[in-house]
Amino acid sequence: MRRPRRNRTSEAIRNLTQETQLSINDFILPLFLLEGKNKKSEVESMPGIFRLSEDLILKEIEACLKLGIQGFDVFPVVDEKYKDKRATKSYDPNFFYLKSLTKIKKEFPEALVITDVAMDPYSSNGHDGIVEDGKILNDETLDILGQMALAQAETGIDMIGPSDMMDFRVGYLRSLMDKQGFVNTGIMSYTAKYASAFYEPFREVMDSAPKMGDKKTYQMNPANSNEALLEAELDYAEGADILMVKPALAYLDIIYRLKSTFNIPIAAYNVSGEYAMIKAAEQKGWLDADRVMMESLLSIKRAGANMILTYFAKEATKHLHRMQ
Ligand code: PBG
């Protein structure tokens, strides 16, 4: 007679039989960079998450490295006055984002710094690609993404994160970077990025919501799973180093399918809306946020993610330290 409860009778046997472990090595912290000095503003819908200017982001990275967090995904918060239809600021070497990336890598060469490749933070219409007559132009956008990626690679960052969902961009960026000598700059591709309602708080942070239409002609339909495999096949063939699924919690099946099919690391992006929901419930006293956070992150890992981009990175790391 098999009694599965036997393996649950004590803390010790539960620990010994635990199949998945979260580790400090699992987390990448997304950071929001502001232009200027000594600037800090909390994101209303993401309590505990701040937009920070370069001086403060350097301090934040230093504190995170001390905690044991090694990966950072830096996003620029771009003032409206810099935005235009072709995202020209995204590859201007004098733009604050690129200058700060250089500074970050200089001060903390040991930190793994990831950048975002997409037009939306710099685009006056909030789309990830060039818009003409209400349509997103794929191949024309590649040229801008290429210039953006090269400008970022030039700063010494470790990995680019194309989050735009244009076709062919991974192969295009890979060969462009290789030609320019950036053979060791990696690509963490936003492979299965869904047209999701969970990005709302992020768009508030960046003031980057699309001014017209939506992102459904490039981001994936939440109903689709086979299509994620197709996207992954292409990104794999085009040379992506890491395949990402985004969002995470409503897409655990996609993480699982990608992990079972491809022999390269899978990342999951536990996005802004997933963070906001837990924090909002905590403020209402409806959930034990610490436990829900750890359970959510554990489930993403159990589904097959090798790494998790999460706004909880610091809190979860502190939690893991407390448990040691
Ligand atoms: C934009 C981008 C988005 C996120 C990361 N890069 C938003 C979007 O596609 O509209 C969302 C991240 C989050 O919600 O935490 N290319």
Short mmCIF file of C-alpha atoms and ligand atoms in Angstrom, two decimals:
data_model
loop_
_atom_site.label_atom_id
_atom_site.label_comp_id
_atom_site.label_asym_id
_atom_site.label_seq_id
_atom_site.Cartn_x
_atom_site.Cartn_y
_atom_site.Cartn_z
CA MET A 1 0.00 0.00 0.00
CA ARG A 2 1.48 3.28 -1.08
CA ARG A 3 0.89 6.20 1.31
CA PRO A 4 2.20 9.41 -0.27
CA ARG A 5 1.58 11.25 3.01
CA ARG A 6 4.51 9.38 4.61
CA ASN A 7 6.90 11.63 2.72
CA ARG A 8 5.17 14.66 4.21
CA THR A 9 5.23 13.72 7.88
CA SER A 10 8.10 15.95 9.01
CA GLU A 11 9.83 19.11 7.92
CA ALA A 12 13.00 17.08 7.32
CA ILE A 13 11.42 14.56 4.98
CA ARG A 14 9.53 17.33 3.19
CA ASN A 15 12.80 19.19 2.62
CA LEU A 16 14.60 16.06 1.47
CA THR A 17 11.92 15.17 -1.04
CA GLN A 18 11.45 18.71 -2.36
CA GLU A 19 11.73 18.57 -6.15
CA THR A 20 12.27 22.23 -6.99
CA GLN A 21 14.42 24.75 -5.13
CA LEU A 22 14.45 28.47 -5.65
CA SER A 23 17.90 29.99 -5.50
CA ILE A 24 19.32 33.48 -5.48
CA ASN A 25 20.90 32.57 -8.82
CA ASP A 26 17.46 32.42 -10.40
CA PHE A 27 16.62 36.11 -10.37
CA ILE A 28 17.07 39.03 -12.72
CA LEU A 29 15.88 42.41 -11.44
CA PRO A 30 14.29 44.84 -13.94
CA LEU A 31 15.33 48.45 -13.23
CA PHE A 32 13.86 51.73 -14.48
CA LEU A 33 16.41 54.42 -15.30
CA LEU A 34 15.59 58.15 -15.13
CA GLU A 35 17.59 60.97 -16.67
CA GLY A 36 19.27 63.34 -14.23
CA LYS A 37 20.63 63.18 -10.72
CA ASN A 38 19.22 62.22 -7.35
CA LYS A 39 15.82 61.44 -8.81
CA LYS A 40 13.55 58.77 -7.43
CA SER A 41 9.85 58.23 -8.00
CA GLU A 42 7.77 55.32 -6.85
CA VAL A 43 5.55 53.57 -9.38
CA GLU A 44 2.02 54.04 -8.13
CA SER A 45 0.75 50.64 -9.18
CA MET A 46 3.96 48.86 -8.10
CA PRO A 47 4.60 49.69 -4.43
CA GLY A 48 8.28 49.29 -3.58
CA ILE A 49 9.43 49.76 -7.19
CA PHE A 50 11.14 53.04 -8.13
CA ARG A 51 12.32 54.85 -11.20
CA LEU A 52 15.89 55.90 -10.34
CA SER A 53 18.46 58.25 -11.82
CA GLU A 54 21.94 56.95 -12.62
CA ASP A 55 23.55 57.80 -9.25
CA LEU A 56 20.77 56.02 -7.36
CA ILE A 57 20.62 53.06 -9.74
CA LEU A 58 24.35 52.50 -9.17
CA LYS A 59 23.69 52.37 -5.42
CA GLU A 60 20.78 50.01 -5.99
CA ILE A 61 22.89 47.67 -8.12
CA GLU A 62 25.63 47.72 -5.50
CA ALA A 63 23.13 46.78 -2.79
CA CYS A 64 21.66 44.00 -4.95
CA LEU A 65 25.08 42.57 -5.77
CA LYS A 66 25.80 42.44 -2.03
CA LEU A 67 22.59 40.48 -1.57
CA GLY A 68 23.66 38.07 -4.31
CA ILE A 69 21.53 39.24 -7.24
CA GLN A 70 23.67 39.15 -10.37
CA GLY A 71 21.36 39.98 -13.27
CA PHE A 72 19.80 43.37 -14.10
CA ASP A 73 17.53 44.33 -16.98
CA VAL A 74 17.69 48.10 -17.38
CA PHE A 75 14.84 50.02 -19.06
CA PRO A 76 14.99 53.75 -19.85
CA VAL A 77 12.18 56.10 -18.83
CA VAL A 78 12.18 58.52 -21.74
CA ASP A 79 10.71 62.01 -21.52
CA GLU A 80 8.03 62.82 -24.09
CA LYS A 81 10.21 65.56 -25.61
CA TYR A 82 12.73 62.96 -26.78
CA LYS A 83 10.22 60.71 -28.49
CA ASP A 84 9.72 60.63 -32.24
CA LYS A 85 8.34 58.31 -34.91
CA ARG A 86 11.67 56.59 -35.56
CA ALA A 87 12.99 56.31 -32.00
CA THR A 88 16.14 58.17 -32.99
CA LYS A 89 17.23 58.72 -29.38
CA SER A 90 17.55 54.96 -28.95
CA TYR A 91 20.87 54.92 -30.83
CA ASP A 92 22.19 58.39 -30.01
CA PRO A 93 25.44 57.66 -28.12
CA ASN A 94 24.96 60.83 -26.06
CA PHE A 95 21.55 59.74 -24.80
CA PHE A 96 21.44 59.22 -21.03
CA TYR A 97 20.44 55.54 -21.22
CA LEU A 98 23.53 54.55 -23.21
CA LYS A 99 25.84 56.72 -21.11
CA SER A 100 24.50 55.21 -17.89
CA LEU A 101 24.90 51.67 -19.22
CA THR A 102 28.59 52.39 -19.85
CA LYS A 103 28.91 53.72 -16.32
CA ILE A 104 27.13 50.74 -14.80
CA LYS A 105 29.33 48.21 -16.59
CA LYS A 106 32.45 50.20 -15.68
CA GLU A 107 31.57 50.28 -11.99
CA PHE A 108 30.23 46.75 -11.80
CA PRO A 109 31.86 44.60 -14.49
CA GLU A 110 30.73 41.52 -12.58
CA ALA A 111 27.04 42.39 -12.93
CA LEU A 112 25.17 40.80 -15.82
CA VAL A 113 23.50 43.73 -17.56
CA ILE A 114 20.68 43.17 -20.03
CA THR A 115 19.18 45.90 -22.21
CA ASP A 116 15.84 46.26 -23.94
CA VAL A 117 15.67 46.40 -27.72
CA ALA A 118 12.34 47.78 -28.91
CA MET A 119 11.15 51.15 -30.12
CA ASP A 120 8.32 51.76 -27.66
CA PRO A 121 10.16 53.67 -24.90
CA TYR A 122 11.42 56.16 -27.52
CA SER A 123 8.50 56.15 -29.90
CA SER A 124 5.99 59.00 -30.07
CA ASN A 125 3.22 56.51 -30.84
CA GLY A 126 4.16 53.90 -28.23
CA HIS A 127 4.63 51.00 -30.65
CA ASP A 128 7.59 48.63 -30.82
CA GLY A 129 8.01 49.16 -34.55
CA ILE A 130 7.70 51.86 -37.22
CA VAL A 131 4.07 52.80 -37.84
CA GLU A 132 2.82 53.82 -41.25
CA ASP A 133 -0.86 54.16 -42.15
CA GLY A 134 -1.72 52.36 -38.94
CA LYS A 135 0.47 49.37 -39.84
CA ILE A 136 3.63 48.20 -38.08
CA LEU A 137 6.39 47.79 -40.66
CA ASN A 138 8.48 44.73 -39.88
CA ASP A 139 11.54 44.89 -42.13
CA GLU A 140 11.96 48.66 -41.90
CA THR A 141 11.94 48.36 -38.11
CA LEU A 142 14.88 45.92 -38.18
CA ASP A 143 17.19 48.70 -39.31
CA ILE A 144 16.37 50.79 -36.23
CA LEU A 145 16.57 47.79 -33.89
CA GLY A 146 19.99 47.04 -35.38
CA GLN A 147 21.30 50.54 -34.69
CA MET A 148 19.84 50.39 -31.18
CA ALA A 149 21.41 46.99 -30.45
CA LEU A 150 24.84 48.09 -31.71
CA ALA A 151 24.72 51.28 -29.65
CA GLN A 152 23.85 49.22 -26.59
CA ALA A 153 26.51 46.58 -27.29
CA GLU A 154 29.03 49.41 -27.60
CA THR A 155 28.44 50.30 -23.92
CA GLY A 156 29.78 46.92 -22.83
CA ILE A 157 26.51 45.38 -21.69
CA ASP A 158 26.36 41.60 -21.59
CA MET A 159 23.13 40.76 -23.32
CA ILE A 160 20.45 42.45 -25.39
CA GLY A 161 16.79 41.65 -24.88
CA PRO A 162 14.82 42.17 -28.09
CA SER A 163 11.27 42.64 -26.80
CA ASP A 164 9.73 43.90 -30.03
CA MET A 165 8.43 40.65 -31.59
CA MET A 166 9.35 41.62 -35.16
CA ASP A 167 10.03 38.67 -37.46
CA PHE A 168 13.71 37.88 -38.26
CA ARG A 169 15.07 40.21 -35.61
CA VAL A 170 17.13 37.68 -33.69
CA GLY A 171 19.05 36.53 -36.78
CA TYR A 172 19.37 40.09 -38.03
CA LEU A 173 20.75 41.37 -34.71
CA ARG A 174 23.02 38.35 -34.27
CA SER A 175 24.72 38.75 -37.64
CA LEU A 176 24.97 42.52 -37.25
CA MET A 177 26.60 42.22 -33.83
CA ASP A 178 28.94 39.49 -35.05
CA LYS A 179 30.05 41.62 -37.99
CA GLN A 180 30.86 44.48 -35.64
CA GLY A 181 32.86 42.23 -33.34
CA PHE A 182 30.29 41.85 -30.56
CA VAL A 183 30.42 38.07 -30.78
CA ASN A 184 30.12 37.68 -27.00
CA THR A 185 27.15 39.97 -26.54
CA GLY A 186 24.29 37.58 -25.91
CA ILE A 187 20.67 37.61 -27.01
CA MET A 188 17.91 36.87 -24.55
CA SER A 189 15.01 36.81 -26.95
CA TYR A 190 11.48 37.68 -25.95
CA THR A 191 10.40 34.60 -27.86
CA ALA A 192 6.84 34.00 -26.72
CA LYS A 193 5.69 37.45 -25.78
CA TYR A 194 1.93 37.63 -25.54
CA ALA A 195 -0.36 40.59 -26.21
CA SER A 196 -1.18 40.67 -22.53
CA ALA A 197 -3.15 42.93 -20.21
CA PHE A 198 -0.55 42.24 -17.51
CA TYR A 199 1.85 44.92 -18.87
CA GLU A 200 -0.33 47.85 -17.79
CA PRO A 201 1.76 49.03 -14.78
CA PHE A 202 4.96 48.85 -16.87
CA ARG A 203 3.41 51.10 -19.49
CA GLU A 204 2.52 53.52 -16.68
CA VAL A 205 6.17 53.51 -15.56
CA MET A 206 7.44 54.31 -19.03
CA ASP A 207 4.42 56.29 -20.20
CA SER A 208 4.69 54.02 -23.24
CA ALA A 209 1.18 52.75 -23.89
CA PRO A 210 0.37 52.65 -27.62
CA LYS A 211 -1.30 55.92 -28.66
CA MET A 212 -3.45 54.12 -31.20
CA GLY A 213 -4.40 50.51 -31.78
CA ASP A 214 -2.88 47.67 -29.82
CA LYS A 215 0.09 45.32 -30.13
CA LYS A 216 -1.82 42.31 -31.46
CA THR A 217 -0.21 42.29 -34.90
CA TYR A 218 3.18 41.53 -33.37
CA GLN A 219 2.68 40.18 -29.84
CA MET A 220 1.11 36.72 -29.62
CA ASN A 221 -2.49 35.71 -29.08
CA PRO A 222 -2.88 34.45 -25.48
CA ALA A 223 -4.90 31.52 -26.85
CA ASN A 224 -1.94 30.07 -28.75
CA SER A 225 0.60 27.51 -27.69
CA ASN A 226 1.86 25.82 -30.91
CA GLU A 227 2.70 29.26 -32.22
CA ALA A 228 5.08 29.72 -29.27
CA LEU A 229 6.95 26.64 -30.45
CA LEU A 230 7.21 28.12 -33.93
CA GLU A 231 8.58 31.39 -32.53
CA ALA A 232 11.01 29.40 -30.42
CA GLU A 233 12.19 27.29 -33.39
CA LEU A 234 12.94 30.45 -35.32
CA ASP A 235 14.72 32.23 -32.46
CA TYR A 236 16.71 29.08 -31.73
CA ALA A 237 17.75 28.74 -35.37
CA GLU A 238 18.55 32.44 -35.57
CA GLY A 239 21.00 32.15 -32.69
CA ALA A 240 19.20 33.23 -29.51
CA ASP A 241 21.12 32.29 -26.35
CA ILE A 242 18.09 32.29 -24.08
CA LEU A 243 14.40 31.96 -24.94
CA MET A 244 11.95 33.96 -22.85
CA VAL A 245 8.26 33.49 -22.11
CA LYS A 246 6.28 36.53 -21.04
CA PRO A 247 4.17 36.96 -18.92
CA ALA A 248 4.96 34.03 -16.62
CA LEU A 249 2.13 32.94 -14.35
CA ALA A 250 -0.67 32.67 -16.89
CA TYR A 251 1.76 30.96 -19.30
CA LEU A 252 3.36 28.20 -17.24
CA ASP A 253 2.32 25.66 -19.88
CA ILE A 254 4.32 27.58 -22.48
CA ILE A 255 7.39 27.62 -20.23
CA TYR A 256 6.99 23.87 -19.81
CA ARG A 257 6.65 23.22 -23.54
CA LEU A 258 9.66 25.33 -24.44
CA LYS A 259 11.77 23.75 -21.71
CA SER A 260 10.83 20.25 -22.90
CA THR A 261 11.64 21.04 -26.52
CA PHE A 262 14.78 23.19 -26.55
CA ASN A 263 18.19 22.58 -25.06
CA ILE A 264 18.96 26.18 -24.26
CA PRO A 265 18.04 28.11 -21.09
CA ILE A 266 14.48 29.34 -20.70
CA ALA A 267 13.70 32.63 -18.99
CA ALA A 268 10.32 33.75 -17.70
CA TYR A 269 9.28 37.35 -17.19
CA ASN A 270 7.11 37.70 -14.09
CA VAL A 271 5.67 40.99 -15.33
CA SER A 272 4.49 44.22 -13.76
CA GLY A 273 0.81 43.24 -13.54
CA GLU A 274 1.70 40.01 -11.77
CA TYR A 275 3.63 42.03 -9.20
CA ALA A 276 0.87 44.64 -8.87
CA MET A 277 -1.85 42.05 -8.18
CA ILE A 278 0.01 40.55 -5.25
CA LYS A 279 0.95 43.94 -3.81
CA ALA A 280 -2.61 45.24 -4.12
CA ALA A 281 -4.00 42.20 -2.34
CA GLU A 282 -1.36 42.63 0.36
CA GLN A 283 -2.36 46.25 0.93
CA LYS A 284 -5.94 45.14 1.39
CA GLY A 285 -4.83 42.51 3.85
CA TRP A 286 -6.27 39.79 1.64
CA LEU A 287 -3.12 37.73 1.02
CA ASP A 288 0.15 36.92 2.75
CA ALA A 289 2.24 38.55 0.02
CA ASP A 290 5.52 37.00 1.09
CA ARG A 291 4.16 33.48 0.80
CA VAL A 292 2.29 34.17 -2.43
CA MET A 293 5.47 35.68 -3.90
CA MET A 294 7.58 32.63 -3.06
CA GLU A 295 4.89 30.21 -4.26
CA SER A 296 4.53 32.08 -7.56
CA LEU A 297 8.28 32.15 -8.19
CA LEU A 298 8.59 28.50 -7.24
CA SER A 299 5.83 27.54 -9.67
CA ILE A 300 7.58 29.41 -12.50
CA LYS A 301 10.77 27.49 -11.72
CA ARG A 302 8.88 24.18 -11.44
CA ALA A 303 7.35 24.79 -14.89
CA GLY A 304 10.87 24.85 -16.30
CA ALA A 305 12.26 28.37 -16.15
CA ASN A 306 16.01 28.53 -15.56
CA MET A 307 15.82 32.19 -14.64
CA ILE A 308 13.08 34.63 -13.69
CA LEU A 309 12.92 38.32 -14.43
CA THR A 310 10.98 39.63 -11.47
CA TYR A 311 10.29 42.82 -9.56
CA PHE A 312 10.32 40.58 -6.49
CA ALA A 313 14.03 39.76 -6.98
CA LYS A 314 15.17 41.72 -3.93
CA GLU A 315 12.38 40.60 -1.61
CA ALA A 316 12.66 36.99 -2.68
CA THR A 317 16.43 37.05 -2.22
CA LYS A 318 16.00 38.47 1.29
CA HIS A 319 13.47 35.75 2.00
CA LEU A 320 15.95 33.08 0.88
CA HIS A 321 18.67 34.61 3.08
CA ARG A 322 16.31 34.52 6.09
CA MET A 323 15.68 30.82 5.52
CA GLN A 324 19.38 29.92 5.56
C1 PBG B 1 8.22 46.79 -24.38
C2 PBG B 1 8.19 45.99 -23.14
C3 PBG B 1 7.04 45.78 -22.33
C4 PBG B 1 7.47 45.07 -21.22
C5 PBG B 1 8.84 44.85 -21.34
N1 PBG B 1 9.27 45.41 -22.56
C6 PBG B 1 5.66 46.27 -22.51
C7 PBG B 1 4.94 46.08 -23.78
O1 PBG B 1 5.27 45.22 -24.61
O2 PBG B 1 3.99 46.80 -23.99
C8 PBG B 1 6.57 44.67 -20.09
C9 PBG B 1 7.21 44.35 -18.79
C10 PBG B 1 6.29 44.29 -17.63
O3 PBG B 1 5.05 44.43 -17.75
O4 PBG B 1 6.80 44.12 -16.51
N2 PBG B 1 8.87 46.35 -25.48
#
